[in-house]
XYZ file of C-alpha atoms in Angstrom:
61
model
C 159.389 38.073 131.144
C 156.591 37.389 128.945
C 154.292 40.450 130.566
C 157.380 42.961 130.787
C 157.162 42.315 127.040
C 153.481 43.744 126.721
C 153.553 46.069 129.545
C 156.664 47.686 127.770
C 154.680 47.644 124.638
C 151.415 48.963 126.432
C 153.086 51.784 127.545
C 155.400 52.769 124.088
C 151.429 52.582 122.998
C 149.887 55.208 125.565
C 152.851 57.383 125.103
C 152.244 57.874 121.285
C 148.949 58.089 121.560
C 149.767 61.410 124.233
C 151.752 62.993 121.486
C 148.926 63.079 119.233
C 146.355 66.148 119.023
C 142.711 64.908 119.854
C 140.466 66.122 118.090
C 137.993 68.856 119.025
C 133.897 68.413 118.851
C 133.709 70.249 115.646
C 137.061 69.173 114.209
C 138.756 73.016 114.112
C 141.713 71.281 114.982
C 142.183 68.884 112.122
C 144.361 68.901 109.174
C 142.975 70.498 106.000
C 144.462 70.793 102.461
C 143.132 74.170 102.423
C 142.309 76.985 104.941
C 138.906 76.885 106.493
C 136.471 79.480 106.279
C 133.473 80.413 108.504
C 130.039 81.408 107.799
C 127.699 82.029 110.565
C 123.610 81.705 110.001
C 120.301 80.977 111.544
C 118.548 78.091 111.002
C 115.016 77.713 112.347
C 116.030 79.663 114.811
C 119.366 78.050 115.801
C 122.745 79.961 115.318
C 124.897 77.424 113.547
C 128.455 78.090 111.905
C 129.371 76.397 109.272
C 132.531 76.073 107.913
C 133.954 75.766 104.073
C 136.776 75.618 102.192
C 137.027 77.918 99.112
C 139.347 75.976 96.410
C 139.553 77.612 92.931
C 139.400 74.781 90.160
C 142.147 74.148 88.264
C 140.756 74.659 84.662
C 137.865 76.743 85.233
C 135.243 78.547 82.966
């Protein structure tokens, strides 16, 4: 009975974790406050992109 127990809870486990989004190498995919914006650039040599998130201050100057 015992390991019907904690295969049944093994496999509630693996099922949740399905339902979830993984995340991608350079976490596009993830949840942000505030949309994501993309700059693109060479550095020595190497195309990068680099992404930022432009977020006006509440009490600003």
């Amino acid at each position: 009975m015992k390991q019907i127990c904690v295969f049944l809870l093994f496999f509630s486990v693996a099922a949740s974790a399905q339902q979830k989004q993984s995340l991608s190498i350079t976490l596009e995919n993830a949840d942000y406050p505030y949309p994501l914006n993309f700059i693109s650039m060479s550095i020595e040599g190497q195309d990068v992109r680099m992404a930022y998130m432009d977020i006006k201050p509440a009490n600003y100057n």
